[in-house]
mmCIF file of C-alpha atoms in Angstrom:
data_model
loop_
_atom_site.group_PDB
_atom_site.id
_atom_site.type_symbol
_atom_site.label_atom_id
_atom_site.label_comp_id
_atom_site.label_asym_id
_atom_site.label_seq_id
_atom_site.Cartn_x
_atom_site.Cartn_y
_atom_site.Cartn_z
ATOM 1 C CA MET A 1 16.042 -4.455 -3.788
ATOM 2 C CA PRO A 2 16.631 -2.532 -0.525
ATOM 3 C CA PRO A 3 13.895 -0.577 1.198
ATOM 4 C CA LEU A 4 12.843 2.411 -0.889
ATOM 5 C CA PRO A 5 14.848 5.530 0.147
ATOM 6 C CA THR A 6 13.091 7.913 2.582
ATOM 7 C CA ASN A 7 13.777 10.727 5.013
ATOM 8 C CA GLY A 8 10.384 10.607 6.722
ATOM 9 C CA PRO A 9 9.959 10.463 10.496
ATOM 10 C CA LEU A 10 9.080 6.763 10.519
ATOM 11 C CA ALA A 11 12.257 5.734 8.739
ATOM 12 C CA GLY A 12 13.524 2.529 10.393
ATOM 13 C CA LEU A 13 10.020 1.323 11.231
ATOM 14 C CA THR A 14 8.818 -1.944 9.406
ATOM 15 C CA VAL A 15 5.278 -2.747 8.703
ATOM 16 C CA LEU A 16 3.811 -6.043 7.422
ATOM 17 C CA ASP A 17 0.668 -5.025 5.479
ATOM 18 C CA LEU A 18 -1.831 -7.811 4.973
ATOM 19 C CA THR A 19 -4.573 -5.403 3.992
ATOM 20 C CA TRP A 20 -6.529 -5.223 0.783
ATOM 21 C CA VAL A 21 -8.755 -2.877 -1.229
ATOM 22 C CA LEU A 22 -8.830 0.485 0.572
ATOM 23 C CA SER A 23 -9.141 1.164 4.312
ATOM 24 C CA GLY A 24 -6.055 -0.905 5.292
ATOM 25 C CA PRO A 25 -3.999 -0.010 2.287
ATOM 26 C CA TYR A 26 -4.784 3.701 2.933
ATOM 27 C CA ALA A 27 -3.479 3.304 6.553
ATOM 28 C CA ALA A 28 -0.382 1.600 5.263
ATOM 29 C CA MET A 29 0.167 4.147 2.503
ATOM 30 C CA THR A 30 0.118 6.904 5.153
ATOM 31 C CA LEU A 31 2.737 5.115 7.230
ATOM 32 C CA SER A 32 4.830 4.526 4.118
ATOM 33 C CA ASP A 33 4.644 8.201 3.067
ATOM 34 C CA LEU A 34 5.782 9.081 6.594
ATOM 35 C CA GLY A 35 8.901 6.871 6.099
ATOM 36 C CA ALA A 36 8.015 3.371 7.239
ATOM 37 C CA ASP A 37 9.235 0.387 5.186
ATOM 38 C CA VAL A 38 5.765 -1.136 4.352
ATOM 39 C CA ILE A 39 5.937 -4.733 3.103
ATOM 40 C CA LYS A 40 2.723 -5.774 1.460
ATOM 41 C CA ILE A 41 1.967 -9.499 2.113
ATOM 42 C CA GLU A 42 -0.040 -10.767 -0.855
ATOM 43 C CA ARG A 43 -1.589 -13.998 -1.863
ATOM 44 C CA PRO A 44 -0.067 -15.592 -5.046
ATOM 45 C CA PRO A 45 -0.551 -15.454 -7.863
ATOM 46 C CA TYR A 46 -2.671 -12.281 -8.198
ATOM 47 C CA GLY A 47 -2.366 -10.510 -4.900
ATOM 48 C CA ASP A 48 -4.661 -7.769 -3.682
ATOM 49 C CA ILE A 49 -8.046 -7.855 -5.532
ATOM 50 C CA SER A 50 -7.815 -4.137 -6.069
ATOM 51 C CA ARG A 51 -5.298 -4.795 -8.670
ATOM 52 C CA THR A 52 -8.133 -5.670 -10.876
ATOM 53 C CA THR A 53 -10.033 -2.376 -10.232
ATOM 54 C CA GLY A 54 -10.253 0.251 -12.970
ATOM 55 C CA PRO A 55 -9.533 2.473 -14.629
ATOM 56 C CA HIS A 56 -6.527 0.620 -15.937
ATOM 57 C CA ILE A 57 -3.519 2.080 -17.643
ATOM 58 C CA ASP A 58 -2.496 0.365 -20.834
ATOM 59 C CA ILE A 59 1.250 0.022 -20.710
ATOM 60 C CA ALA A 60 1.459 -0.637 -24.428
ATOM 61 C CA ALA A 61 0.143 2.819 -25.047
ATOM 62 C CA HIS A 62 3.041 4.247 -23.107
ATOM 63 C CA GLY A 63 6.076 2.254 -24.249
ATOM 64 C CA ASP A 64 7.426 -0.576 -26.307
ATOM 65 C CA LEU A 65 6.607 -3.403 -23.905
ATOM 66 C CA ALA A 66 3.983 -6.049 -24.613
ATOM 67 C CA SER A 67 0.468 -5.057 -23.624
ATOM 68 C CA ASN A 68 -0.081 -5.092 -19.880
ATOM 69 C CA GLU A 69 -2.455 -3.022 -17.807
ATOM 70 C CA GLU A 70 -1.889 -1.599 -14.373
ATOM 71 C CA SER A 71 -4.734 -0.571 -12.037
ATOM 72 C CA SER A 72 -4.660 3.185 -11.250
ATOM 73 C CA TYR A 73 -6.719 2.487 -8.196
ATOM 74 C CA PHE A 74 -4.065 0.001 -6.817
ATOM 75 C CA PHE A 75 -1.256 2.414 -7.983
ATOM 76 C CA SER A 76 -2.658 5.210 -5.948
ATOM 77 C CA VAL A 77 -2.910 3.641 -2.421
ATOM 78 C CA ASN A 78 -0.015 1.189 -2.643
ATOM 79 C CA ARG A 79 2.700 3.460 -3.947
ATOM 80 C CA GLY A 80 6.031 3.221 -2.154
ATOM 81 C CA LYS A 81 5.417 -0.192 -0.702
ATOM 82 C CA ARG A 82 7.281 -3.509 -1.200
ATOM 83 C CA SER A 83 5.533 -6.813 -2.021
ATOM 84 C CA VAL A 84 6.063 -10.377 -0.761
ATOM 85 C CA ALA A 85 3.804 -13.088 -2.065
ATOM 86 C CA ILE A 86 3.184 -15.884 0.477
ATOM 87 C CA ASP A 87 0.545 -18.561 0.587
ATOM 88 C CA LEU A 88 -0.633 -18.174 4.189
ATOM 89 C CA ARG A 89 -2.927 -21.096 3.824
ATOM 90 C CA SER A 90 -0.046 -23.502 3.720
ATOM 91 C CA THR A 91 1.841 -24.670 6.799
ATOM 92 C CA GLU A 92 5.160 -23.495 5.371
ATOM 93 C CA GLY A 93 3.680 -20.156 4.499
ATOM 94 C CA LYS A 94 2.440 -19.701 8.060
ATOM 95 C CA GLU A 95 5.863 -20.669 9.500
ATOM 96 C CA LEU A 96 7.489 -18.194 7.195
ATOM 97 C CA PHE A 97 5.161 -15.483 8.262
ATOM 98 C CA PHE A 98 6.033 -16.072 11.979
ATOM 99 C CA GLU A 99 9.745 -15.755 11.060
ATOM 100 C CA LEU A 100 9.060 -12.369 9.446
ATOM 101 C CA VAL A 101 6.899 -11.114 12.379
ATOM 102 C CA CYS A 102 9.742 -11.481 14.853
ATOM 103 C CA ASP A 103 11.671 -8.644 13.135
ATOM 104 C CA VAL A 104 8.943 -6.091 12.432
ATOM 105 C CA ASP A 105 7.143 -3.349 14.351
ATOM 106 C CA VAL A 106 3.612 -3.370 12.970
ATOM 107 C CA VAL A 107 1.149 -5.819 11.477
ATOM 108 C CA LEU A 108 -1.801 -4.393 9.701
ATOM 109 C CA GLU A 109 -4.899 -6.368 8.553
ATOM 110 C CA ASN A 110 -8.444 -5.586 7.518
ATOM 111 C CA PHE A 111 -10.181 -8.970 7.406
ATOM 112 C CA THR A 112 -13.478 -9.896 8.955
ATOM 113 C CA PRO A 113 -12.787 -10.501 12.674
ATOM 114 C CA GLY A 114 -11.533 -13.967 13.422
ATOM 115 C CA THR A 115 -9.917 -14.614 9.989
ATOM 116 C CA MET A 116 -6.408 -14.356 11.164
ATOM 117 C CA ASP A 117 -7.169 -16.545 14.185
ATOM 118 C CA ARG A 118 -8.625 -19.223 11.905
ATOM 119 C CA LEU A 119 -5.376 -19.100 9.857
ATOM 120 C CA GLY A 120 -3.414 -19.658 13.086
ATOM 121 C CA ILE A 121 -1.633 -16.245 12.817
ATOM 122 C CA GLY A 122 -3.845 -14.059 15.021
ATOM 123 C CA TYR A 123 -2.641 -11.432 17.456
ATOM 124 C CA GLU A 124 -2.357 -13.642 20.550
ATOM 125 C CA ARG A 125 0.039 -16.031 18.820
ATOM 126 C CA LEU A 126 1.987 -13.246 17.039
ATOM 127 C CA ALA A 127 2.453 -11.342 20.342
ATOM 128 C CA VAL A 128 4.136 -14.435 21.892
ATOM 129 C CA ALA A 129 6.645 -14.411 18.941
ATOM 130 C CA ASN A 130 7.151 -10.699 19.173
ATOM 131 C CA PRO A 131 5.971 -8.981 22.409
ATOM 132 C CA ARG A 132 6.815 -5.554 21.019
ATOM 133 C CA LEU A 133 4.513 -5.989 18.110
ATOM 134 C CA VAL A 134 1.838 -3.371 17.420
ATOM 135 C CA TYR A 135 -1.079 -5.264 15.622
ATOM 136 C CA CYS A 136 -3.837 -3.146 14.092
ATOM 137 C CA ALA A 137 -7.137 -4.683 12.785
ATOM 138 C CA ILE A 138 -9.473 -2.678 10.714
ATOM 139 C CA SER A 139 -12.988 -4.141 10.248
ATOM 140 C CA GLY A 140 -16.467 -2.872 9.386
ATOM 141 C CA PHE A 141 -17.849 -3.042 12.900
ATOM 142 C CA GLY A 142 -14.943 -3.768 15.226
ATOM 143 C CA GLN A 143 -13.833 -6.883 17.161
ATOM 144 C CA THR A 144 -16.728 -6.815 19.617
ATOM 145 C CA GLY A 145 -20.492 -6.339 19.453
ATOM 146 C CA PRO A 146 -23.356 -8.237 17.821
ATOM 147 C CA ASP A 147 -22.370 -7.275 14.189
ATOM 148 C CA ARG A 148 -18.596 -8.016 14.508
ATOM 149 C CA ASP A 149 -18.880 -10.848 11.917
ATOM 150 C CA LEU A 150 -20.795 -8.901 9.253
ATOM 151 C CA PRO A 151 -18.880 -7.789 6.173
ATOM 152 C CA ALA A 152 -18.865 -4.055 5.321
ATOM 153 C CA LEU A 153 -17.897 -1.885 2.415
ATOM 154 C CA ASP A 154 -17.750 1.862 2.357
ATOM 155 C CA VAL A 155 -21.285 2.515 1.371
ATOM 156 C CA ILE A 156 -22.599 0.194 4.082
ATOM 157 C CA VAL A 157 -20.968 2.096 6.902
ATOM 158 C CA GLN A 158 -21.860 5.462 5.355
ATOM 159 C CA GLY A 159 -25.418 4.314 5.487
ATOM 160 C CA ARG A 160 -25.272 2.741 8.917
ATOM 161 C CA GLY A 161 -23.282 5.561 10.442
ATOM 162 C CA GLY A 162 -25.813 8.222 9.550
ATOM 163 C CA ILE A 163 -23.552 10.322 7.282
ATOM 164 C CA MET A 164 -25.667 9.633 4.157
ATOM 165 C CA SER A 165 -28.763 10.899 6.006
ATOM 166 C CA ILE A 166 -27.266 14.348 6.399
ATOM 167 C CA THR A 167 -25.842 14.470 2.859
ATOM 168 C CA GLY A 168 -27.710 15.817 -0.085
ATOM 169 C CA GLU A 169 -30.546 18.316 -0.637
ATOM 170 C CA PRO A 170 -33.500 18.729 1.714
ATOM 171 C CA GLY A 171 -36.303 16.453 0.590
ATOM 172 C CA GLY A 172 -34.050 14.527 -1.769
ATOM 173 C CA PRO A 173 -32.835 11.009 -1.658
ATOM 174 C CA PRO A 174 -29.868 10.011 0.536
ATOM 175 C CA ILE A 175 -26.498 10.756 -1.024
ATOM 176 C CA ARG A 176 -23.227 8.811 -0.655
ATOM 177 C CA VAL A 177 -20.357 11.180 0.169
ATOM 178 C CA GLY A 178 -18.400 11.587 -3.085
ATOM 179 C CA THR A 179 -15.200 9.993 -1.740
ATOM 180 C CA SER A 180 -14.875 6.711 0.145
ATOM 181 C CA ILE A 181 -15.083 8.342 3.534
ATOM 182 C CA GLY A 182 -15.888 5.182 5.243
ATOM 183 C CA ASP A 183 -12.677 3.553 4.156
ATOM 184 C CA VAL A 184 -10.414 6.669 4.275
ATOM 185 C CA ALA A 185 -11.547 7.754 7.774
ATOM 186 C CA ALA A 186 -10.902 4.219 9.084
ATOM 187 C CA GLY A 187 -7.550 4.243 7.407
ATOM 188 C CA LEU A 188 -6.467 7.481 8.907
ATOM 189 C CA TYR A 189 -7.704 6.582 12.472
ATOM 190 C CA ALA A 190 -5.783 3.241 12.100
ATOM 191 C CA ALA A 191 -2.570 5.212 11.315
ATOM 192 C CA ILE A 192 -3.285 7.443 14.364
ATOM 193 C CA GLY A 193 -3.897 4.332 16.495
ATOM 194 C CA VAL A 194 -0.631 2.674 15.262
ATOM 195 C CA LEU A 195 1.441 5.844 15.992
ATOM 196 C CA ALA A 196 -0.100 6.109 19.493
ATOM 197 C CA ALA A 197 0.649 2.463 20.283
ATOM 198 C CA LEU A 198 4.252 2.858 19.077
ATOM 199 C CA GLN A 199 4.663 5.934 21.285
ATOM 200 C CA GLU A 200 3.403 4.076 24.310
ATOM 201 C CA ARG A 201 5.776 1.138 23.444
ATOM 202 C CA GLU A 202 8.647 3.604 24.004
ATOM 203 C CA ARG A 203 7.607 3.703 27.639
ATOM 204 C CA SER A 204 6.456 0.185 28.275
ATOM 205 C CA GLY A 205 8.495 -1.842 25.828
ATOM 206 C CA ARG A 206 5.338 -3.741 24.893
ATOM 207 C CA GLY A 207 3.099 -3.751 21.875
ATOM 208 C CA GLN A 208 -0.641 -3.990 21.846
ATOM 209 C CA PHE A 209 -3.752 -4.643 19.770
ATOM 210 C CA VAL A 210 -5.299 -1.701 17.956
ATOM 211 C CA ASP A 211 -9.084 -2.326 17.060
ATOM 212 C CA VAL A 212 -10.511 0.113 14.496
ATOM 213 C CA SER A 213 -14.125 -0.037 13.408
ATOM 214 C CA MET A 214 -15.246 1.680 10.228
ATOM 215 C CA LEU A 215 -18.661 2.335 11.758
ATOM 216 C CA ASP A 216 -17.098 3.915 14.852
ATOM 217 C CA CYS A 217 -15.016 6.187 12.634
ATOM 218 C CA GLN A 218 -18.134 7.379 10.846
ATOM 219 C CA LEU A 219 -19.544 8.618 14.124
ATOM 220 C CA ALA A 220 -16.227 10.187 15.147
ATOM 221 C CA ILE A 221 -15.968 12.407 11.964
ATOM 222 C CA GLN A 222 -19.457 13.805 12.006
ATOM 223 C CA GLU A 223 -18.553 16.981 13.790
ATOM 224 C CA ASN A 224 -21.423 17.789 16.182
ATOM 225 C CA ALA A 225 -24.310 15.955 14.375
ATOM 226 C CA PHE A 226 -24.661 13.445 17.215
ATOM 227 C CA THR A 227 -24.027 16.068 19.889
ATOM 228 C CA ARG A 228 -26.616 18.340 18.244
ATOM 229 C CA TYR A 229 -29.136 15.510 18.286
ATOM 230 C CA PHE A 230 -28.580 14.746 22.050
ATOM 231 C CA ALA A 231 -28.686 18.401 22.862
ATOM 232 C CA THR A 232 -31.885 19.312 20.976
ATOM 233 C CA GLY A 233 -33.733 15.994 20.372
ATOM 234 C CA GLN A 234 -34.048 16.946 16.853
ATOM 235 C CA VAL A 235 -32.753 14.510 14.218
ATOM 236 C CA PRO A 236 -30.351 16.284 11.728
ATOM 237 C CA GLY A 237 -31.160 16.047 8.032
ATOM 238 C CA PRO A 238 -29.634 17.016 4.759
ATOM 239 C CA LEU A 239 -28.934 20.750 4.206
ATOM 240 C CA GLY A 240 -27.236 20.667 0.827
ATOM 241 C CA THR A 241 -24.087 22.765 1.096
ATOM 242 C CA ARG A 242 -25.396 24.687 4.023
ATOM 243 C CA HIS A 243 -24.027 24.728 7.613
ATOM 244 C CA PRO A 244 -26.553 23.902 10.430
ATOM 245 C CA ALA A 245 -25.620 26.859 12.627
ATOM 246 C CA ALA A 246 -24.044 29.559 10.391
ATOM 247 C CA THR A 247 -25.605 31.521 7.513
ATOM 248 C CA PRO A 248 -24.708 32.286 4.741
ATOM 249 C CA PHE A 249 -22.339 29.230 4.785
ATOM 250 C CA GLN A 250 -22.779 27.429 1.436
ATOM 251 C CA ALA A 251 -22.436 27.450 -2.339
ATOM 252 C CA PHE A 252 -24.274 29.922 -4.516
ATOM 253 C CA PRO A 253 -24.704 29.921 -8.326
ATOM 254 C CA THR A 254 -23.008 32.613 -10.260
ATOM 255 C CA ALA A 255 -23.194 33.825 -13.935
ATOM 256 C CA ASP A 256 -20.733 31.050 -14.968
ATOM 257 C CA GLY A 257 -20.466 28.487 -12.096
ATOM 258 C CA TRP A 258 -20.547 28.512 -8.312
ATOM 259 C CA ILE A 259 -18.994 30.391 -5.441
ATOM 260 C CA VAL A 260 -18.652 29.130 -1.851
ATOM 261 C CA ILE A 261 -18.873 31.683 1.033
ATOM 262 C CA ALA A 262 -18.638 31.176 4.763
ATOM 263 C CA LEU A 263 -19.975 33.748 7.175
ATOM 264 C CA GLY A 264 -21.027 33.345 10.814
ATOM 265 C CA PHE A 265 -17.758 32.636 12.535
ATOM 266 C CA GLY A 266 -15.999 35.921 11.784
ATOM 267 C CA ALA A 267 -16.595 39.565 12.425
ATOM 268 C CA GLU A 268 -20.292 40.423 12.306
ATOM 269 C CA ASN A 269 -19.677 43.398 9.975
ATOM 270 C CA GLN A 270 -18.965 40.829 7.243
ATOM 271 C CA TRP A 271 -22.618 40.582 6.777
ATOM 272 C CA GLN A 272 -22.971 44.361 6.078
ATOM 273 C CA LEU A 273 -20.001 44.258 3.712
ATOM 274 C CA LEU A 274 -21.513 41.282 1.847
ATOM 275 C CA CYS A 275 -24.905 43.128 1.497
ATOM 276 C CA GLY A 276 -23.160 46.143 0.107
ATOM 277 C CA LEU A 277 -21.156 44.183 -2.427
ATOM 278 C CA LEU A 278 -24.199 42.300 -3.509
ATOM 279 C CA GLY A 279 -26.302 45.453 -3.810
ATOM 280 C CA VAL A 280 -28.849 44.306 -1.295
ATOM 281 C CA THR A 281 -28.297 46.862 1.354
ATOM 282 C CA GLU A 282 -31.925 46.836 2.358
ATOM 283 C CA MET A 283 -31.199 43.587 4.103
ATOM 284 C CA ILE A 284 -28.743 45.040 6.473
ATOM 285 C CA ASP A 285 -31.352 46.371 8.818
ATOM 286 C CA ASP A 286 -33.832 43.542 8.320
ATOM 287 C CA GLU A 287 -34.156 41.996 11.775
ATOM 288 C CA ARG A 288 -34.704 38.621 10.277
ATOM 289 C CA PHE A 289 -31.061 38.740 9.057
ATOM 290 C CA GLU A 290 -29.252 40.739 11.628
ATOM 291 C CA THR A 291 -27.412 37.841 13.186
ATOM 292 C CA SER A 292 -26.136 34.474 11.955
ATOM 293 C CA GLY A 293 -28.646 32.769 14.202
ATOM 294 C CA ASN A 294 -31.507 34.788 12.734
ATOM 295 C CA ARG A 295 -30.244 34.180 9.190
ATOM 296 C CA THR A 296 -30.175 30.490 9.893
ATOM 297 C CA LEU A 297 -33.783 30.565 11.205
ATOM 298 C CA ASN A 298 -34.988 32.480 8.194
ATOM 299 C CA HIS A 299 -32.699 30.787 5.589
ATOM 300 C CA ALA A 300 -35.747 29.984 3.346
ATOM 301 C CA ALA A 301 -36.324 33.643 2.834
ATOM 302 C CA LEU A 302 -32.726 34.613 2.532
ATOM 303 C CA GLU A 303 -31.350 32.126 0.056
ATOM 304 C CA PRO A 304 -33.304 33.055 -3.017
ATOM 305 C CA ILE A 305 -32.315 36.792 -2.516
ATOM 306 C CA LEU A 306 -28.668 35.946 -2.320
ATOM 307 C CA SER A 307 -28.817 33.472 -5.085
ATOM 308 C CA GLU A 308 -30.340 35.981 -7.492
ATOM 309 C CA ALA A 309 -27.683 38.543 -6.585
ATOM 310 C CA PHE A 310 -24.794 36.202 -7.035
ATOM 311 C CA ARG A 311 -26.175 35.201 -10.501
ATOM 312 C CA GLN A 312 -25.464 38.623 -11.856
ATOM 313 C CA ARG A 313 -21.638 38.310 -12.124
ATOM 314 C CA PRO A 314 -19.095 35.470 -12.807
ATOM 315 C CA THR A 315 -17.357 33.544 -10.086
ATOM 316 C CA LYS A 316 -13.920 35.146 -10.601
ATOM 317 C CA ALA A 317 -15.272 38.666 -10.274
ATOM 318 C CA TRP A 318 -17.167 37.865 -7.082
ATOM 319 C CA THR A 319 -14.222 36.027 -5.569
ATOM 320 C CA ALA A 320 -11.903 38.900 -6.152
ATOM 321 C CA ASP A 321 -14.224 41.542 -4.585
ATOM 322 C CA LEU A 322 -15.191 39.461 -1.585
ATOM 323 C CA GLN A 323 -11.623 38.387 -0.802
ATOM 324 C CA ALA A 324 -10.614 42.088 -1.004
ATOM 325 C CA ALA A 325 -13.209 42.874 1.540
ATOM 326 C CA GLY A 326 -11.919 40.041 3.828
ATOM 327 C CA ILE A 327 -14.948 37.848 3.322
ATOM 328 C CA PRO A 328 -14.141 34.067 3.258
ATOM 329 C CA CYS A 329 -14.942 32.731 -0.086
ATOM 330 C CA GLY A 330 -13.736 30.697 -2.960
ATOM 331 C CA PRO A 331 -14.677 28.984 -6.305
ATOM 332 C CA LEU A 332 -16.429 25.659 -6.358
ATOM 333 C CA ASN A 333 -13.831 23.677 -8.404
ATOM 334 C CA ASN A 334 -14.254 20.475 -10.185
ATOM 335 C CA ILE A 335 -11.292 17.995 -9.960
ATOM 336 C CA ALA A 336 -9.550 19.311 -13.028
ATOM 337 C CA GLN A 337 -9.819 22.861 -11.755
ATOM 338 C CA ALA A 338 -8.531 21.942 -8.301
ATOM 339 C CA ALA A 339 -5.595 20.046 -9.917
ATOM 340 C CA ALA A 340 -4.660 23.200 -11.917
ATOM 341 C CA SER A 341 -4.723 25.451 -8.921
ATOM 342 C CA PRO A 342 -1.533 27.531 -8.368
ATOM 343 C CA GLN A 343 -1.939 27.036 -4.611
ATOM 344 C CA ILE A 344 -1.838 23.230 -5.082
ATOM 345 C CA ALA A 345 1.247 23.626 -7.232
ATOM 346 C CA ALA A 346 2.888 25.729 -4.654
ATOM 347 C CA ARG A 347 2.315 23.040 -2.061
ATOM 348 C CA ALA A 348 3.717 20.345 -4.391
ATOM 349 C CA MET A 349 0.662 18.229 -3.664
ATOM 350 C CA LEU A 350 0.603 16.540 -7.117
ATOM 351 C CA GLN A 351 3.609 14.425 -7.860
ATOM 352 C CA PRO A 352 4.466 12.271 -10.998
ATOM 353 C CA VAL A 353 5.387 8.786 -10.224
ATOM 354 C CA GLU A 354 7.123 6.597 -12.770
ATOM 355 C CA HIS A 355 6.327 2.902 -13.046
ATOM 356 C CA PRO A 356 9.197 0.519 -14.090
ATOM 357 C CA LYS A 357 7.159 -0.341 -17.284
ATOM 358 C CA GLY A 358 7.566 3.195 -18.471
ATOM 359 C CA ILE A 359 4.351 4.939 -17.571
ATOM 360 C CA THR A 360 4.024 7.993 -15.271
ATOM 361 C CA LEU A 361 0.999 8.635 -13.196
ATOM 362 C CA THR A 362 0.331 11.791 -11.190
ATOM 363 C CA LEU A 363 -0.593 11.087 -7.455
ATOM 364 C CA VAL A 364 -1.654 13.129 -4.514
ATOM 365 C CA ASP A 365 1.279 13.410 -2.211
ATOM 366 C CA LEU A 366 1.406 13.306 1.627
ATOM 367 C CA PRO A 367 -0.466 16.477 3.035
ATOM 368 C CA VAL A 368 1.612 16.628 6.255
ATOM 369 C CA LYS A 369 4.524 19.021 5.720
ATOM 370 C CA LEU A 370 7.343 18.424 8.224
ATOM 371 C CA SER A 371 10.318 20.840 8.209
ATOM 372 C CA ARG A 372 13.187 18.423 8.852
ATOM 373 C CA THR A 373 11.949 14.939 7.879
ATOM 374 C CA PRO A 374 9.230 15.581 5.277
ATOM 375 C CA GLY A 375 8.577 12.157 3.900
ATOM 376 C CA GLY A 376 6.287 11.777 0.872
ATOM 377 C CA ILE A 377 5.804 9.309 -1.973
ATOM 378 C CA LYS A 378 8.731 6.945 -2.198
ATOM 379 C CA GLY A 379 7.981 5.351 -5.594
ATOM 380 C CA PRO A 380 5.537 3.297 -7.604
ATOM 381 C CA PRO A 381 3.591 0.359 -6.242
ATOM 382 C CA PRO A 382 5.162 -3.101 -6.444
ATOM 383 C CA THR A 383 4.125 -5.940 -8.679
ATOM 384 C CA VAL A 384 2.941 -9.108 -6.868
ATOM 385 C CA GLY A 385 5.864 -10.526 -4.991
ATOM 386 C CA GLN A 386 8.331 -8.105 -6.505
ATOM 387 C CA ASN A 387 10.447 -7.986 -3.368
ATOM 388 C CA THR A 388 10.051 -11.587 -2.064
ATOM 389 C CA ARG A 389 13.721 -12.631 -2.211
ATOM 390 C CA ALA A 390 15.096 -9.385 -0.769
ATOM 391 C CA VAL A 391 12.587 -9.344 2.192
ATOM 392 C CA LEU A 392 13.039 -13.017 3.024
ATOM 393 C CA ARG A 393 16.802 -12.458 3.250
ATOM 394 C CA GLU A 394 16.494 -9.237 5.224
ATOM 395 C CA LEU A 395 13.759 -10.114 7.741
ATOM 396 C CA GLY A 396 13.733 -13.818 7.782
ATOM 397 C CA GLY A 397 17.481 -14.447 7.299
ATOM 398 C CA LEU A 398 16.672 -17.108 4.732
ATOM 399 C CA ASP A 399 19.543 -18.433 2.555
ATOM 400 C CA ASP A 400 19.282 -18.772 -1.213
ATOM 401 C CA ALA A 401 18.659 -22.583 -1.091
ATOM 402 C CA ARG A 402 15.596 -22.264 1.155
ATOM 403 C CA ILE A 403 14.216 -19.312 -0.905
ATOM 404 C CA GLU A 404 14.542 -21.394 -4.125
ATOM 405 C CA ALA A 405 12.830 -24.322 -2.468
ATOM 406 C CA LEU A 406 9.916 -22.149 -1.387
ATOM 407 C CA LEU A 407 9.601 -20.596 -4.858
ATOM 408 C CA ALA A 408 9.646 -24.051 -6.444
ATOM 409 C CA ALA A 409 6.999 -25.295 -4.089
ATOM 410 C CA GLY A 410 4.696 -22.371 -4.871
ATOM 411 C CA ILE A 411 4.740 -21.147 -1.211
ATOM 412 C CA VAL A 412 6.130 -17.852 -2.332
ATOM 413 C CA LEU A 413 6.183 -15.991 -5.654
ATOM 414 C CA GLU A 414 8.319 -13.333 -7.113
ATOM 415 C CA THR A 415 7.796 -11.257 -10.294
ATOM 416 C CA ASP A 416 9.937 -8.831 -12.265
ATOM 417 C CA PRO A 417 8.198 -5.412 -12.423
ATOM 418 C CA ARG A 418 9.291 -4.923 -16.035
ATOM 419 C CA THR A 419 7.796 -8.125 -17.316
ATOM 420 C CA ALA A 420 5.145 -9.174 -14.850
ATOM 421 C CA PRO A 421 2.130 -10.741 -16.483
ATOM 422 C CA PRO A 422 -1.160 -8.842 -16.555
ATOM 423 C CA ILE A 423 -3.641 -9.411 -13.685
ATOM 424 C CA PRO A 424 -6.950 -10.810 -14.978
ATOM 425 C CA HIS A 425 -9.870 -8.309 -14.588
#
């Protein structure tokens, strides 16, 4: 099978993706959606462990094939990639990997630091084989520092990076952010780092090592929480849906749900307009609430008044009136409501993707909209080793006899996506 078709801006770029679970696959997915040919290197026979992560889709419920389940988790972040299954623990597998590396632009991995070196395929050796190689390593704590060898998952770096301490309601327990922000942020910064290194390669002709720490990324995405701490000496804490410096800037209960409003960064007369619409005009001249700063200082007195006013009408009615007045607001949607949004449909952000076994799963598409080379989801995820023969011919230049010998020895594996056996879970 040739590389999946694309018109994205990274068309012609080849990535060897040794990553697993989420942070690395998310980075590789982003590069794939932007047009790169991402070749996922997996360990036979079962590949990326996230193939075992639920919820699983029962193929038998969607077609006539024998029962076989596909992981929706794996499906989501590995769409549009190709898969080659190689046993990198074997001498032959390592030699084969070196042959592939000579013809690619990027290698991605998210193992504990030192793992690739112990396998004998670390950056220093790969860079000798391919001096133009951009090698990106994502890890929990980076390649340096006293904690470099510690394993880390999303919730660990959310905790260590401080973001869980500012998430939740005042006085309540710490709350994990509702998406895997530790993994996703690292994946996005890894993609940025790779693109920056590729751009520099255009000038120097040389690749380089890109070191991305999940913990570092947690600090980087926390707006001004750290700056605020160093500026004031006060340790930020959880504020619920509130903003630390603008008020009202949060969610309020309505008669049938919630509404989110955001004042404090726009025209000051928005406060007067809001008070008029809510029927609390007596607060307009109350010096405690005259400015956003005053409202923030006196939030404890203000919030109950606004909450009671918003409870008098349903979300849709409030949203219509506030938007007509130019006040930033919107409904607090659940996932189903967000998915049904006409705005999301207009942006074509949800795309059905068909698996060769006959199922269709709707995925969130690339959010970057380019006018000439838009990119986007290229197709379903591969089965383990689905593209082994094709890639070994294209990149390694292997002939059929050598490929057959490698298959027979169990050094590599290939599967047919229509009949691949189920992954145990």
